[in-house]
Short mmCIF file of N, CA and C in Angstrom, two decimals:
data_model
loop_
_atom_site.label_atom_id
_atom_site.label_comp_id
_atom_site.label_asym_id
_atom_site.label_seq_id
_atom_site.Cartn_x
_atom_site.Cartn_y
_atom_site.Cartn_z
N MET A 1031 -45.42 -4.50 -0.59
CA MET A 1031 -44.99 -5.36 0.47
C MET A 1031 -43.48 -5.25 0.69
N GLY A 1032 -42.67 -5.12 -0.38
CA GLY A 1032 -41.22 -5.04 -0.24
C GLY A 1032 -40.73 -3.64 0.01
N GLU A 1033 -41.58 -2.63 -0.04
CA GLU A 1033 -41.17 -1.25 0.14
C GLU A 1033 -41.35 -0.82 1.59
N PHE A 1034 -40.40 -0.02 2.07
CA PHE A 1034 -40.50 0.53 3.41
C PHE A 1034 -40.83 2.01 3.30
N SER A 1035 -41.83 2.45 4.00
CA SER A 1035 -42.17 3.87 4.02
C SER A 1035 -41.44 4.53 5.18
N ILE A 1036 -41.60 5.83 5.30
CA ILE A 1036 -40.96 6.57 6.38
C ILE A 1036 -41.47 6.09 7.74
N TRP A 1037 -42.71 5.66 7.81
CA TRP A 1037 -43.28 5.19 9.07
C TRP A 1037 -42.63 3.89 9.54
N HIS A 1038 -42.29 3.04 8.60
CA HIS A 1038 -41.60 1.79 8.97
C HIS A 1038 -40.24 2.11 9.59
N TRP A 1039 -39.50 3.05 8.98
CA TRP A 1039 -38.18 3.40 9.48
C TRP A 1039 -38.28 4.08 10.85
N LEU A 1040 -39.29 4.90 11.05
CA LEU A 1040 -39.46 5.55 12.35
C LEU A 1040 -39.76 4.54 13.45
N ILE A 1041 -40.56 3.54 13.13
CA ILE A 1041 -40.86 2.49 14.12
C ILE A 1041 -39.60 1.69 14.45
N VAL A 1042 -38.81 1.37 13.43
CA VAL A 1042 -37.55 0.64 13.67
C VAL A 1042 -36.61 1.48 14.52
N LEU A 1043 -36.50 2.78 14.22
CA LEU A 1043 -35.65 3.67 15.01
C LEU A 1043 -36.11 3.75 16.46
N LEU A 1044 -37.40 3.84 16.68
CA LEU A 1044 -37.95 3.88 18.03
C LEU A 1044 -37.62 2.60 18.80
N ILE A 1045 -37.74 1.47 18.16
CA ILE A 1045 -37.43 0.18 18.82
C ILE A 1045 -35.94 0.10 19.16
N VAL A 1046 -35.08 0.54 18.23
CA VAL A 1046 -33.63 0.51 18.48
C VAL A 1046 -33.29 1.41 19.66
N ILE A 1047 -33.89 2.59 19.73
CA ILE A 1047 -33.63 3.51 20.84
C ILE A 1047 -34.10 2.90 22.16
N MET A 1048 -35.24 2.24 22.14
CA MET A 1048 -35.75 1.62 23.36
C MET A 1048 -34.86 0.47 23.82
N VAL A 1049 -34.32 -0.29 22.88
CA VAL A 1049 -33.49 -1.44 23.24
C VAL A 1049 -32.12 -0.99 23.74
N PHE A 1050 -31.46 -0.11 23.02
CA PHE A 1050 -30.08 0.26 23.34
C PHE A 1050 -29.99 1.50 24.23
N GLY A 1051 -30.91 2.42 24.13
CA GLY A 1051 -30.82 3.66 24.88
C GLY A 1051 -30.00 4.69 24.12
N THR A 1052 -30.28 5.95 24.38
CA THR A 1052 -29.61 7.03 23.63
C THR A 1052 -28.14 7.15 23.98
N LYS A 1053 -27.79 6.93 25.24
CA LYS A 1053 -26.39 7.08 25.65
C LYS A 1053 -25.51 6.03 24.97
N LYS A 1054 -25.98 4.80 24.93
CA LYS A 1054 -25.20 3.74 24.30
C LYS A 1054 -25.10 3.95 22.79
N LEU A 1055 -26.17 4.43 22.16
CA LEU A 1055 -26.14 4.72 20.73
C LEU A 1055 -25.16 5.86 20.42
N LYS A 1056 -25.12 6.87 21.31
CA LYS A 1056 -24.18 7.98 21.12
C LYS A 1056 -22.74 7.47 21.19
N ASN A 1057 -22.46 6.63 22.17
CA ASN A 1057 -21.11 6.06 22.31
C ASN A 1057 -20.75 5.21 21.10
N MET A 1058 -21.69 4.42 20.62
CA MET A 1058 -21.43 3.58 19.44
C MET A 1058 -21.16 4.44 18.22
N GLY A 1059 -21.91 5.55 18.07
CA GLY A 1059 -21.71 6.45 16.94
C GLY A 1059 -20.36 7.12 16.98
N SER A 1060 -19.92 7.56 18.16
CA SER A 1060 -18.60 8.22 18.26
C SER A 1060 -17.48 7.20 18.03
N ASP A 1061 -17.66 5.98 18.53
CA ASP A 1061 -16.66 4.93 18.29
C ASP A 1061 -16.54 4.61 16.80
N LEU A 1062 -17.67 4.55 16.14
CA LEU A 1062 -17.67 4.28 14.70
C LEU A 1062 -16.99 5.41 13.94
N GLY A 1063 -17.26 6.66 14.33
CA GLY A 1063 -16.62 7.82 13.70
C GLY A 1063 -15.11 7.80 13.87
N GLU A 1064 -14.65 7.48 15.08
CA GLU A 1064 -13.21 7.40 15.34
C GLU A 1064 -12.57 6.28 14.52
N ALA A 1065 -13.27 5.17 14.39
CA ALA A 1065 -12.73 4.06 13.61
C ALA A 1065 -12.58 4.44 12.14
N VAL A 1066 -13.57 5.14 11.61
CA VAL A 1066 -13.50 5.57 10.21
C VAL A 1066 -12.35 6.56 10.01
N ARG A 1067 -12.21 7.53 10.95
CA ARG A 1067 -11.10 8.49 10.86
C ARG A 1067 -9.75 7.79 10.93
N GLY A 1068 -9.62 6.84 11.82
CA GLY A 1068 -8.37 6.09 11.94
C GLY A 1068 -8.06 5.31 10.68
N PHE A 1069 -9.08 4.73 10.08
CA PHE A 1069 -8.89 3.98 8.84
C PHE A 1069 -8.41 4.90 7.72
N LYS A 1070 -9.05 6.07 7.59
CA LYS A 1070 -8.65 7.02 6.54
C LYS A 1070 -7.22 7.50 6.76
N GLN A 1071 -6.87 7.77 8.01
CA GLN A 1071 -5.52 8.23 8.31
C GLN A 1071 -4.50 7.12 7.99
N GLY A 1072 -4.84 5.91 8.32
CA GLY A 1072 -3.95 4.79 8.01
C GLY A 1072 -3.76 4.61 6.52
N MET A 1073 -4.81 4.81 5.75
CA MET A 1073 -4.70 4.69 4.29
C MET A 1073 -3.80 5.79 3.72
N LYS A 1074 -3.91 7.01 4.27
CA LYS A 1074 -3.06 8.12 3.82
C LYS A 1074 -1.60 7.85 4.16
N GLU A 1075 -1.35 7.32 5.36
CA GLU A 1075 0.02 7.02 5.78
C GLU A 1075 0.61 5.89 4.95
N ALA A 1076 -0.21 4.94 4.55
CA ALA A 1076 0.28 3.84 3.73
C ALA A 1076 0.64 4.32 2.33
N ASP A 1077 -0.10 5.29 1.81
CA ASP A 1077 0.18 5.83 0.48
C ASP A 1077 1.37 6.77 0.48
N ALA A 1078 1.58 7.50 1.57
CA ALA A 1078 2.65 8.50 1.63
C ALA A 1078 4.04 7.89 1.47
N PRO A 1079 4.42 6.80 2.17
CA PRO A 1079 5.75 6.24 1.96
C PRO A 1079 5.95 5.72 0.55
N ALA A 1080 4.91 5.17 -0.05
CA ALA A 1080 5.05 4.67 -1.41
C ALA A 1080 5.33 5.81 -2.38
N GLU A 1081 4.69 6.96 -2.19
CA GLU A 1081 4.94 8.11 -3.05
C GLU A 1081 6.33 8.66 -2.80
N LYS A 1082 6.76 8.71 -1.52
CA LYS A 1082 8.09 9.24 -1.21
C LYS A 1082 9.18 8.35 -1.80
N THR A 1083 9.03 7.04 -1.72
CA THR A 1083 10.05 6.15 -2.27
C THR A 1083 10.10 6.26 -3.78
N ALA A 1084 8.97 6.47 -4.41
CA ALA A 1084 8.97 6.64 -5.86
C ALA A 1084 9.68 7.93 -6.24
N GLU A 1085 9.48 8.99 -5.45
CA GLU A 1085 10.15 10.25 -5.72
C GLU A 1085 11.65 10.13 -5.48
N THR A 1086 12.06 9.49 -4.39
CA THR A 1086 13.48 9.36 -4.10
C THR A 1086 14.16 8.43 -5.09
N ASP A 1087 13.48 7.40 -5.55
CA ASP A 1087 14.06 6.52 -6.57
C ASP A 1087 14.28 7.28 -7.86
N ALA A 1088 13.32 8.10 -8.23
CA ALA A 1088 13.45 8.89 -9.46
C ALA A 1088 14.59 9.90 -9.31
N ALA A 1089 14.71 10.51 -8.14
CA ALA A 1089 15.78 11.47 -7.91
C ALA A 1089 17.14 10.78 -7.88
N ALA A 1090 17.20 9.59 -7.31
CA ALA A 1090 18.46 8.86 -7.24
C ALA A 1090 18.93 8.43 -8.62
N THR A 1091 18.02 7.98 -9.45
CA THR A 1091 18.43 7.56 -10.79
C THR A 1091 18.82 8.75 -11.64
N ALA A 1092 18.21 9.91 -11.39
CA ALA A 1092 18.59 11.10 -12.14
C ALA A 1092 19.93 11.64 -11.65
N ALA A 1093 20.25 11.47 -10.38
CA ALA A 1093 21.48 12.01 -9.81
C ALA A 1093 22.70 11.18 -10.16
N THR A 1094 22.57 9.88 -10.29
CA THR A 1094 23.73 9.04 -10.58
C THR A 1094 23.86 8.82 -12.08
N PRO A 1095 25.02 9.16 -12.63
CA PRO A 1095 25.20 8.95 -14.07
C PRO A 1095 25.39 7.47 -14.36
N PRO A 1096 25.07 7.03 -15.56
CA PRO A 1096 25.26 5.63 -15.90
C PRO A 1096 26.75 5.31 -15.99
N PRO A 1097 27.14 4.09 -15.73
CA PRO A 1097 28.57 3.74 -15.81
C PRO A 1097 29.06 3.86 -17.24
N GLN A 1098 30.32 4.34 -17.38
CA GLN A 1098 30.90 4.53 -18.70
C GLN A 1098 31.77 3.34 -19.05
N VAL A 1099 31.63 2.90 -20.27
CA VAL A 1099 32.43 1.79 -20.77
C VAL A 1099 33.49 2.37 -21.69
N THR A 1100 34.73 2.03 -21.37
CA THR A 1100 35.83 2.55 -22.20
C THR A 1100 36.38 1.42 -23.05
N ALA A 1101 37.10 1.79 -24.07
CA ALA A 1101 37.67 0.81 -25.00
C ALA A 1101 38.81 0.03 -24.36
N SER A 1102 39.44 0.59 -23.33
CA SER A 1102 40.57 -0.09 -22.71
C SER A 1102 40.16 -1.11 -21.66
N ALA A 1103 38.86 -1.24 -21.42
CA ALA A 1103 38.41 -2.20 -20.42
C ALA A 1103 38.69 -3.61 -20.91
N LYS A 1104 39.30 -4.42 -20.04
CA LYS A 1104 39.69 -5.77 -20.40
C LYS A 1104 38.72 -6.76 -19.82
N SER A 1105 38.45 -7.80 -20.53
CA SER A 1105 37.60 -8.86 -20.03
C SER A 1105 38.35 -9.62 -18.95
N PRO A 1106 37.68 -10.03 -17.88
CA PRO A 1106 38.38 -10.79 -16.83
C PRO A 1106 38.89 -12.14 -17.36
N LEU A 1107 38.32 -12.61 -18.44
CA LEU A 1107 38.78 -13.88 -19.00
C LEU A 1107 39.91 -13.71 -19.99
N GLY A 1108 40.17 -12.49 -20.42
CA GLY A 1108 41.24 -12.24 -21.37
C GLY A 1108 40.75 -12.41 -22.80
N THR A 1109 41.71 -12.36 -23.72
CA THR A 1109 41.36 -12.51 -25.13
C THR A 1109 41.23 -13.98 -25.47
N HIS A 1110 40.79 -14.24 -26.67
CA HIS A 1110 40.65 -15.64 -27.10
C HIS A 1110 42.00 -16.35 -27.14
N ALA A 1111 43.04 -15.64 -27.53
CA ALA A 1111 44.38 -16.24 -27.58
C ALA A 1111 44.85 -16.63 -26.17
N GLU A 1112 44.60 -15.75 -25.19
CA GLU A 1112 45.00 -16.05 -23.81
C GLU A 1112 44.22 -17.23 -23.27
N GLN A 1113 42.93 -17.31 -23.60
CA GLN A 1113 42.12 -18.44 -23.15
C GLN A 1113 42.63 -19.73 -23.76
N ALA A 1114 43.00 -19.70 -25.02
CA ALA A 1114 43.52 -20.90 -25.69
C ALA A 1114 44.84 -21.32 -25.05
N GLU A 1115 45.72 -20.38 -24.69
CA GLU A 1115 46.98 -20.71 -24.03
C GLU A 1115 46.73 -21.34 -22.67
N ASP A 1116 45.73 -20.81 -21.92
CA ASP A 1116 45.42 -21.38 -20.61
C ASP A 1116 44.93 -22.81 -20.74
N ILE A 1117 44.10 -23.07 -21.75
CA ILE A 1117 43.59 -24.42 -21.94
C ILE A 1117 44.72 -25.37 -22.32
N ALA A 1118 45.61 -24.89 -23.19
CA ALA A 1118 46.74 -25.72 -23.60
C ALA A 1118 47.66 -25.99 -22.44
N PHE A 1119 47.89 -25.00 -21.59
CA PHE A 1119 48.79 -25.17 -20.45
C PHE A 1119 48.20 -26.13 -19.45
N LYS A 1120 46.89 -26.04 -19.20
CA LYS A 1120 46.24 -26.93 -18.24
C LYS A 1120 46.17 -28.36 -18.76
N ALA A 1121 46.17 -28.51 -20.06
CA ALA A 1121 46.08 -29.84 -20.65
C ALA A 1121 47.40 -30.60 -20.49
N LYS A 1122 48.51 -29.89 -20.33
CA LYS A 1122 49.83 -30.55 -20.23
C LYS A 1122 50.02 -31.23 -18.96
#
């Protein structure tokens, strides 16, 4: 009872053709094909920028050397002695 044989499908196909007509079914099939192609193309285009940005990010990080820290670099706040003098001066 729950199984469909080939004859059931042929009868359903015949009814669909009689209701919609072959020309309308052909148009619906081509529209569906175009929609699927457009969807696939959109998915490829969405993946392509993500891959390109990953490649350019990797190239950019490889091209720029890391910043070098030298021993002569001074803290913007100064040494502890200078900070203590500033606090003492402001307290006066």
